Each structure stands twice: as C-alpha cells, then as structure tokens.
CSV table of C-alpha atoms in Angstrom, one decimal:
chain,number,residue,atom,x,y,z
A,1,MET,CA,-17.1,-2.0,-1.8
A,2,GLY,CA,-15.3,-4.9,-3.4
A,3,GLY,CA,-14.4,-8.3,-1.6
A,4,ALA,CA,-10.8,-7.3,-1.1
A,5,ALA,CA,-11.3,-3.8,0.2
A,6,ALA,CA,-14.3,-5.1,2.1
A,7,ALA,CA,-12.2,-7.8,3.9
A,8,ALA,CA,-9.5,-5.2,4.8
A,9,ALA,CA,-12.1,-2.8,6.1
A,10,SER,CA,-13.8,-5.5,8.2
A,11,GLY,CA,-10.2,-6.8,9.5
A,12,ALA,CA,-9.3,-3.3,10.6
A,13,ALA,CA,-13.0,-2.7,12.1
A,14,ARG,CA,-12.7,-5.8,14.1
A,15,TRP,CA,-9.1,-4.8,15.6
A,16,ILE,CA,-10.8,-1.4,16.7
A,17,GLN,CA,-13.8,-3.1,18.3
A,18,ARG,CA,-11.4,-5.1,20.2
A,19,LEU,CA,-9.5,-2.3,21.5
A,20,SER,CA,-12.6,-0.6,22.4
A,21,ALA,CA,-13.9,-3.5,24.4
A,22,ALA,CA,-10.5,-3.3,26.1
A,23,ARG,CA,-11.4,0.4,27.0
A,24,ILE,CA,-8.2,1.6,25.2
A,25,SER,CA,-8.9,5.2,24.5
A,26,THR,CA,-8.6,6.9,21.0
A,27,GLU,CA,-5.8,9.1,22.0
A,28,ALA,CA,-3.8,6.2,23.1
A,29,LEU,CA,-4.5,4.3,20.1
A,30,GLU,CA,-3.5,7.3,18.0
A,31,ARG,CA,-0.3,8.0,19.9
A,32,GLY,CA,0.7,4.3,19.3
A,33,GLN,CA,0.0,4.3,15.7
A,34,SER,CA,1.9,7.8,15.3
A,35,ARG,CA,4.9,6.0,17.1
A,36,VAL,CA,4.9,3.0,14.5
A,37,ILE,CA,4.5,5.4,11.5
A,38,ASP,CA,7.3,7.7,12.9
A,39,ALA,CA,9.5,4.6,13.3
A,40,SER,CA,8.8,3.3,9.7
A,41,LEU,CA,9.5,6.8,8.4
A,42,THR,CA,12.8,7.1,10.4
A,43,LEU,CA,14.2,3.8,9.0
A,44,ILE,CA,13.6,5.2,5.4
A,45,ARG,CA,14.8,8.5,6.2
A,46,GLU,CA,18.2,7.2,7.8
A,47,ARG,CA,18.6,4.7,4.6
A,48,ALA,CA,18.0,7.7,2.4
A,49,LYS,CA,20.4,9.9,4.1
A,50,LEU,CA,23.4,7.1,3.9
A,51,LYS,CA,22.7,6.4,0.3
A,52,GLY,CA,22.5,10.1,-0.4
A,53,GLU,CA,25.7,11.0,1.6
A,54,LEU,CA,27.5,8.2,-0.4
A,55,LEU,CA,26.4,9.6,-3.6
A,56,ARG,CA,27.4,13.1,-2.9
A,57,ALA,CA,30.8,12.0,-1.8
A,58,MET,CA,31.3,10.0,-4.9
A,59,GLY,CA,30.4,13.2,-7.1
A,60,GLY,CA,29.2,13.6,-10.5
A,61,VAL,CA,25.8,12.2,-9.9
A,62,LYS,CA,22.6,14.2,-11.1
A,63,ALA,CA,20.1,11.6,-10.3
A,64,SER,CA,20.2,8.2,-9.2
A,65,ALA,CA,17.2,5.8,-9.2
A,66,THR,CA,16.1,4.8,-5.8
A,67,LEU,CA,13.9,1.7,-5.0
A,68,LEU,CA,11.2,2.2,-2.4
A,69,GLY,CA,8.9,-0.7,-1.9
A,70,VAL,CA,5.3,-0.2,-1.3
A,71,PRO,CA,3.8,-3.8,-0.6
A,72,LEU,CA,0.2,-2.8,-0.6
A,73,GLY,CA,-2.4,-5.0,-2.1
A,74,HIS,CA,-5.8,-4.7,-0.3
A,75,ASN,CA,-6.9,-1.7,-2.6
A,76,SER,CA,-7.2,-4.5,-5.4
A,77,SER,CA,-10.6,-5.3,-6.6
A,78,PHE,CA,-9.6,-8.9,-7.4
A,79,LEU,CA,-6.6,-10.2,-5.8
A,80,GLN,CA,-4.3,-9.0,-3.4
A,81,GLY,CA,-1.1,-10.9,-4.5
A,82,PRO,CA,0.7,-7.7,-5.7
A,83,ALA,CA,1.5,-6.9,-1.9
A,84,PHE,CA,4.1,-9.7,-2.2
A,85,ALA,CA,5.9,-8.3,-5.2
A,86,PRO,CA,8.7,-6.1,-4.0
A,87,PRO,CA,10.8,-8.8,-2.5
A,88,ARG,CA,10.3,-10.9,-5.5
A,89,ILE,CA,11.3,-8.0,-8.0
A,90,ARG,CA,14.3,-7.5,-6.1
A,91,GLU,CA,15.3,-11.1,-6.2
A,92,ALA,CA,15.0,-11.1,-9.8
A,93,ILE,CA,16.9,-7.9,-10.5
A,94,TRP,CA,20.1,-9.3,-8.8
A,95,CYS,CA,19.2,-12.9,-10.2
A,96,GLY,CA,22.6,-14.7,-11.2
A,97,SER,CA,20.7,-15.8,-14.6
A,98,THR,CA,21.5,-12.5,-16.1
A,99,ASN,CA,24.3,-9.7,-15.7
A,100,SER,CA,23.9,-6.3,-13.9
A,101,SER,CA,24.0,-4.0,-17.3
A,102,THR,CA,21.0,-2.2,-18.7
A,103,GLU,CA,20.6,-2.4,-22.6
A,104,GLU,CA,22.5,1.0,-22.9
A,105,GLY,CA,25.3,-0.2,-20.8
A,106,LYS,CA,24.7,1.3,-17.5
A,107,GLU,CA,25.8,-1.0,-14.3
A,108,LEU,CA,23.2,-1.4,-11.8
A,109,ASN,CA,25.6,-2.3,-9.2
A,110,ASP,CA,26.9,1.1,-9.5
A,111,PRO,CA,25.0,3.4,-6.7
A,112,ARG,CA,24.8,6.0,-9.2
A,113,VAL,CA,22.6,4.3,-11.3
A,114,LEU,CA,20.3,2.3,-8.8
A,115,THR,CA,20.0,2.2,-5.0
A,116,ASP,CA,17.6,1.3,-2.4
A,117,VAL,CA,16.0,2.3,0.8
A,118,GLY,CA,13.8,-0.5,1.6
A,119,ASP,CA,10.0,-0.8,2.0
A,120,VAL,CA,7.1,1.1,3.4
A,121,PRO,CA,6.0,-1.6,6.2
A,122,ILE,CA,2.4,-1.4,5.1
A,123,GLN,CA,1.0,-4.5,6.8
A,124,GLU,CA,2.7,-3.6,10.0
A,125,ILE,CA,1.1,-0.1,10.0
A,126,ARG,CA,-2.4,-1.4,8.9
A,127,ASP,CA,-2.2,-4.1,11.9
A,128,CYS,CA,-2.1,-0.9,14.0
A,129,GLY,CA,-5.6,0.0,13.0
A,130,VAL,CA,-4.3,2.7,10.5
A,131,GLU,CA,-6.8,3.3,7.7
A,132,ASP,CA,-6.1,4.4,4.1
A,133,ASP,CA,-6.5,8.3,4.5
A,134,ARG,CA,-3.6,8.2,6.7
A,135,LEU,CA,-1.8,5.3,5.2
A,136,MET,CA,-1.9,7.2,1.7
A,137,HIS,CA,-0.1,10.2,3.7
A,138,VAL,CA,2.5,7.7,5.3
A,139,ILE,CA,3.5,6.5,1.5
A,140,SER,CA,3.5,10.4,0.3
A,141,ASP,CA,5.7,11.1,3.2
A,142,SER,CA,7.9,8.2,2.5
A,143,VAL,CA,8.5,9.3,-1.1
A,144,LYS,CA,9.3,12.9,0.1
A,145,THR,CA,11.8,11.4,2.4
A,146,VAL,CA,13.7,9.8,-0.4
A,147,MET,CA,13.7,12.8,-2.5
A,148,ASP,CA,14.9,15.1,0.5
A,149,GLU,CA,18.4,13.6,-0.1
A,150,ASP,CA,19.6,14.6,-3.5
A,151,PRO,CA,20.3,13.1,-5.9
A,152,LEU,CA,17.9,10.2,-5.0
A,153,ARG,CA,15.0,9.9,-7.2
A,154,PRO,CA,12.2,7.5,-6.4
A,155,LEU,CA,11.3,4.1,-8.5
A,156,VAL,CA,8.5,2.7,-6.5
A,157,LEU,CA,7.8,-1.1,-6.5
A,158,GLY,CA,4.3,-2.1,-6.0
A,159,GLY,CA,1.9,-3.2,-4.8
A,160,ASP,CA,-1.4,-2.5,-6.5
A,161,HIS,CA,-1.9,0.5,-8.6
A,162,SER,CA,-3.6,2.6,-5.8
A,163,ILE,CA,-0.1,3.3,-4.8
A,164,SER,CA,0.5,5.7,-7.8
A,165,TYR,CA,-1.8,8.4,-6.2
A,166,PRO,CA,0.1,9.1,-3.1
A,167,VAL,CA,3.4,8.9,-4.9
A,168,VAL,CA,2.7,11.2,-7.8
A,169,ARG,CA,1.1,13.7,-5.2
A,170,ALA,CA,4.4,13.4,-3.1
A,171,VAL,CA,6.5,14.0,-6.3
A,172,SER,CA,4.3,16.8,-7.7
A,173,GLU,CA,4.1,18.5,-4.0
A,174,LYS,CA,8.0,18.3,-3.5
A,175,LEU,CA,8.9,19.5,-6.9
A,176,GLY,CA,6.2,22.3,-6.4
A,177,GLY,CA,4.1,21.9,-9.7
A,178,PRO,CA,2.5,19.3,-11.9
A,179,VAL,CA,4.3,16.5,-13.9
A,180,ASP,CA,3.8,14.9,-17.2
A,181,ILE,CA,2.5,11.2,-16.7
A,182,LEU,CA,3.3,8.2,-19.1
A,183,HIS,CA,0.8,5.4,-17.9
A,184,LEU,CA,1.1,2.0,-19.5
A,185,ASP,CA,-1.7,-0.2,-18.5
A,186,ALA,CA,-4.5,-2.4,-19.8
A,187,HIS,CA,-6.9,-0.3,-17.8
A,188,PRO,CA,-7.1,3.5,-17.5
A,189,ASP,CA,-7.7,3.2,-13.5
A,190,ILE,CA,-9.8,6.4,-13.5
A,191,TYR,CA,-13.0,5.4,-12.2
A,192,ASP,CA,-14.5,8.1,-10.0
A,193,CYS,CA,-15.0,5.6,-7.1
A,194,PHE,CA,-14.8,1.9,-7.9
A,195,GLU,CA,-17.0,-0.4,-5.9
A,196,GLY,CA,-17.3,2.1,-3.2
A,197,ASN,CA,-13.5,2.6,-2.7
A,198,THR,CA,-12.2,6.0,-3.5
A,199,TYR,CA,-8.6,4.5,-3.0
A,200,SER,CA,-9.4,1.7,-5.4
A,201,HIS,CA,-6.4,0.7,-7.8
A,202,ALA,CA,-9.0,1.2,-10.7
A,203,SER,CA,-9.3,5.1,-9.2
A,204,SER,CA,-6.0,6.2,-8.7
A,205,PHE,CA,-5.8,8.5,-11.7
A,206,ALA,CA,-8.9,10.1,-11.0
A,207,ARG,CA,-7.4,11.2,-7.7
A,208,ILE,CA,-4.2,12.3,-9.3
A,209,MET,CA,-6.0,14.3,-12.1
A,210,GLU,CA,-8.6,15.7,-9.4
A,211,GLY,CA,-5.5,16.9,-7.3
A,212,GLY,CA,-4.0,18.9,-10.2
A,213,TYR,CA,-0.7,16.7,-9.9
A,214,ALA,CA,-0.5,16.0,-13.6
A,215,ARG,CA,-0.6,18.4,-16.7
A,216,ARG,CA,-0.8,15.8,-19.2
A,217,LEU,CA,-1.6,12.0,-18.8
A,218,LEU,CA,-0.9,9.7,-21.8
A,219,GLN,CA,-2.3,6.1,-21.3
A,220,VAL,CA,-1.0,3.5,-23.5
A,221,GLY,CA,-1.9,-0.2,-23.7
A,222,LEU,CA,-5.5,0.0,-23.2
A,223,ARG,CA,-7.7,-2.8,-24.0
A,224,SER,CA,-10.3,-3.0,-21.1
A,225,ILE,CA,-11.9,0.1,-20.9
A,226,THR,CA,-15.5,0.9,-20.1
A,227,LYS,CA,-18.0,3.7,-20.9
A,228,GLU,CA,-17.0,5.6,-17.6
A,229,GLY,CA,-13.3,5.0,-18.3
A,230,ARG,CA,-13.8,7.0,-21.6
A,231,GLU,CA,-16.0,9.6,-20.1
A,232,GLN,CA,-13.7,10.3,-17.3
A,233,GLY,CA,-10.7,10.5,-19.7
A,234,LYS,CA,-12.6,13.2,-21.7
A,235,ARG,CA,-13.4,14.9,-18.4
A,236,PHE,CA,-9.9,15.1,-17.5
A,237,GLY,CA,-8.3,15.8,-20.8
A,238,VAL,CA,-6.4,12.3,-20.9
A,239,GLU,CA,-4.7,11.2,-23.9
A,240,GLN,CA,-5.9,7.6,-24.3
A,241,TYR,CA,-4.3,5.3,-26.7
A,242,GLU,CA,-6.2,1.9,-27.2
A,243,MET,CA,-4.6,-1.2,-28.5
A,244,ARG,CA,-6.9,-1.6,-31.3
A,245,THR,CA,-5.3,1.4,-33.0
A,246,PHE,CA,-1.7,0.6,-31.8
A,247,SER,CA,-0.3,-0.2,-35.2
A,248,ARG,CA,-1.6,3.3,-36.2
A,249,ASP,CA,-0.1,5.0,-33.2
A,250,ARG,CA,3.1,3.1,-32.7
A,251,GLU,CA,5.3,5.6,-34.6
A,252,LYS,CA,4.0,8.5,-32.3
A,253,LEU,CA,4.2,6.6,-29.1
A,254,GLU,CA,7.8,5.3,-29.8
A,255,ASN,CA,8.9,9.1,-30.2
A,256,LEU,CA,7.2,10.7,-27.2
A,257,LYS,CA,8.6,14.4,-25.8
A,258,LEU,CA,7.1,15.1,-22.4
A,259,GLY,CA,7.7,17.3,-19.5
A,260,GLU,CA,8.5,20.7,-21.1
A,261,GLY,CA,7.2,23.4,-19.1
A,262,VAL,CA,6.6,21.1,-16.1
A,263,LYS,CA,8.4,19.7,-13.2
A,264,GLY,CA,9.4,16.6,-15.2
A,265,VAL,CA,8.1,13.1,-16.4
A,266,TYR,CA,6.6,10.4,-14.3
A,267,VAL,CA,6.3,6.6,-15.6
A,268,SER,CA,3.9,4.3,-14.1
A,269,VAL,CA,4.1,1.0,-15.6
A,270,ASP,CA,1.5,-1.6,-15.0
A,271,VAL,CA,2.7,-4.9,-15.8
A,272,ASP,CA,-0.6,-6.0,-17.1
A,273,CYS,CA,-0.1,-3.5,-20.2
A,274,LEU,CA,1.9,-6.5,-21.5
A,275,ASP,CA,0.2,-9.1,-23.4
A,276,PRO,CA,0.0,-12.3,-20.8
A,277,ALA,CA,2.1,-14.1,-23.3
A,278,PHE,CA,5.1,-12.1,-21.8
A,279,ALA,CA,3.6,-11.5,-18.3
A,280,PRO,CA,1.2,-14.2,-17.2
A,281,GLY,CA,1.5,-13.2,-13.4
A,282,VAL,CA,-0.9,-10.5,-13.1
A,283,SER,CA,-4.2,-10.3,-11.4
A,284,HIS,CA,-6.1,-9.1,-14.4
A,285,ILE,CA,-5.2,-11.2,-17.5
A,286,GLU,CA,-6.0,-9.1,-20.8
A,287,PRO,CA,-5.0,-10.7,-24.1
A,288,GLY,CA,-4.1,-8.6,-26.8
A,289,GLY,CA,-1.5,-6.4,-25.2
A,290,LEU,CA,2.0,-5.0,-25.8
A,291,SER,CA,4.9,-7.0,-26.7
A,292,PHE,CA,7.8,-6.4,-24.2
A,293,ARG,CA,9.7,-4.9,-27.1
A,294,ASP,CA,7.0,-2.5,-27.7
A,295,VAL,CA,7.2,-1.2,-24.1
A,296,LEU,CA,10.9,-0.9,-24.1
A,297,ASN,CA,10.9,1.2,-27.3
A,298,ILE,CA,8.2,3.5,-25.9
A,299,LEU,CA,10.5,3.9,-22.6
A,300,GLN,CA,13.9,4.0,-24.2
A,301,ASN,CA,12.7,6.5,-27.0
A,302,LEU,CA,10.9,8.7,-24.4
A,303,GLN,CA,12.6,12.3,-24.4
A,304,GLY,CA,12.1,14.2,-21.2
A,305,ASP,CA,13.5,14.3,-17.5
A,306,VAL,CA,12.1,11.2,-15.8
A,307,VAL,CA,11.8,12.3,-12.1
A,308,ALA,CA,10.2,9.3,-10.9
A,309,GLY,CA,8.3,6.0,-11.6
A,310,ASP,CA,6.6,3.0,-10.4
A,311,VAL,CA,6.1,-0.7,-11.6
A,312,VAL,CA,2.9,-2.1,-10.2
A,313,GLU,CA,0.4,-4.9,-10.3
A,314,PHE,CA,2.9,-7.9,-10.8
A,315,ASN,CA,1.2,-10.8,-8.9
A,316,PRO,CA,3.8,-13.4,-7.6
A,317,GLN,CA,0.8,-15.7,-6.6
A,318,ARG,CA,0.0,-16.0,-10.4
A,319,ASP,CA,3.5,-16.2,-11.8
A,320,THR,CA,4.4,-19.3,-13.8
A,321,VAL,CA,7.4,-20.8,-15.4
A,322,ASP,CA,9.8,-20.3,-12.6
A,323,GLY,CA,9.4,-16.6,-11.9
A,324,MET,CA,8.9,-15.5,-15.6
A,325,THR,CA,6.8,-12.3,-14.8
A,326,ALA,CA,9.3,-11.5,-11.9
A,327,MET,CA,12.1,-11.3,-14.3
A,328,VAL,CA,9.9,-9.2,-16.7
A,329,ALA,CA,9.1,-6.8,-13.8
A,330,ALA,CA,12.8,-6.7,-12.8
A,331,LYS,CA,13.7,-5.8,-16.5
A,332,LEU,CA,11.5,-3.1,-16.5
A,333,VAL,CA,13.0,-1.7,-13.3
A,334,ARG,CA,16.2,-1.9,-14.7
A,335,GLU,CA,15.6,0.0,-17.8
A,336,LEU,CA,13.6,2.6,-15.8
A,337,SER,CA,16.7,3.0,-13.6
A,338,ALA,CA,18.8,3.7,-16.7
A,339,LYS,CA,16.2,6.3,-17.7
A,340,ILE,CA,16.2,7.9,-14.5
A,341,SER,CA,19.9,8.0,-13.7
A,342,LYS,CA,22.3,10.6,-14.9
C-alpha cells in the first residue's frame, strides 16, 4: 500500500480502535455512519431537486451540466492535494478576470448551461470510520441522486482519479448500459491493483472495464505508461494514444465520433494530460504533454451525446503563478459544460 493510502487506512484503524476501547458496539457505529451518509445524500438530493424544478419550470432544457464536488485525495499514490481542488475550481470559474461565456457563446450564469449541487462531504464521512468500499457507493449514490432530477447531468470536480470509477459506475447503472469513455491523461490509470490499493487513482479504469461500464475506452495524452499499463490496455481492448505518436494521430483525435449504440459519452479529464507548461499544479508532473488548445480541439470537435464527465487531479498545493492551473481546470469545466448542456 502506498504512503498516502497507508496513512489514510491507519488513521481510520486508529479511530476504530479508540471506539473499541470505549466499548462502542459495531452496530452503534454503523448506525451512526449511516446517519451521516443519509444526511449528506439528503443535502445533495434537496439541492438537486431545487435545481431540477427550476430548470423544468424554465422549460426548453434537455441537459444542464451540474457540478458535484468530490474532494477525495487519499487514494493518490503520491500527494493528496487534489482533495482541496473543488472550491478552488469553483472560485476560478467565477473569477472576475474573465467573463461568463464559453468559447461557443453559451452563458455559464444561465442555469440551463451550468448549475451546482455542492460537494460530497468526503472527509466528514471518513472521519466517522467509513472505509472505501462503502465510500465508493456513497459517491455513486450521490451521482445517481443528481441524475434522478431531469435535466441535470453530472460534471464532477475531483479529487484524485479514483473517483472516476464510482462516478462512471453510477452513470452506467442509471442509464441502463455501458458508455463510451474519452479519457485524457498522462497515465492510463489501469493497474490491476497499485501498491496494494484496488481503489488507487492508478487503478480506476481497471475497475471500470472489469465492471462492464464502458464499451470503448479511448486514452489520449499518454506519456508515462508501463509494461503493465500496455498489457492491461490489451486485456481490456483499450484504444491507447501516446504522445510520441500524437502528430500522426491528431487528425483522428480531433474528429472523434463516440457513443453510437451505447448510452452516451463520458469524458474524464486528468489535468496532467496537459504539458506542465500549461498546468504546473498537478501531483505528477510529466513533460511532453498536450497543449491546452490540443485538448479543446479534441473536446469541442467531439461528436456524441456527452452524458457526464469529470475534471480531476488538479493539486492546488502545487499551483503557481497566482492560480494558473486553477484557471486552466476552470476553463476545462466551462467548455465541458458547453458540451454537455443542450
């Protein structure tokens, strides 16, 4: 188990040990945990209901991108700073240094384009001794709660990349079948079990593919991939596009057509898909990545019904130049909102 995961596990273990020493029964602990989880889901549910009712009353809305923060960082194999990202991304979205229009002219201050239901209180739930098996289901349930309210479509703010597994699982289960996934990242995140942690941010797409939640998985921007990453890619039939051949693949990647015959398209953007010249505030700095315009060309030209997405692995603790990477992450969210909303 990696250092971050080990620290998280040992913290939860110490908490349980203290309760045991105080002779708190397992049943009492589980009841308390359930109350906290129910309270967190209730808040998200009520906010989603309110936003859904507003949009249905306005009329003419088929899909509205809906922010849901998942501030989880303990499944990172290196740094846990992505847990602090959601509020920084929100702050940057509404920063006064720019306007509220997307590049194609959609207005973010129009709730038919973008709305927000808040965060899953990850740390508060973990402080109650809830372990990852149950926590992943809380994340999935939170996403389904958003999707219960038509026309809301989840756009999730990470958080490390481990969150993509429960989010994609929820989207697939809610829609009743697999999706096609466009995954932009420096790493394939497809280890079977990284450093003993099956929920590692380096293993999220192995869990997704094992579960049958994706028909096609396209991974773009890869430049830190091991032998196991390539073998796992072959095992699951993943379409892996490495940066060393990007000039050759560019035309294809800038004209993708996905989602036909399945329930739609899911887009997962790890901020480290970008070259660190554009986004230095990430935990794993990998030179030789995509330019910001490369990423926008891929996203804006994508043909398909984008039903959900995530932006993950922004680490505010490593950001520089007055929140430069926060603005980059926010721009990704803005343009994904334009892609999702209709």
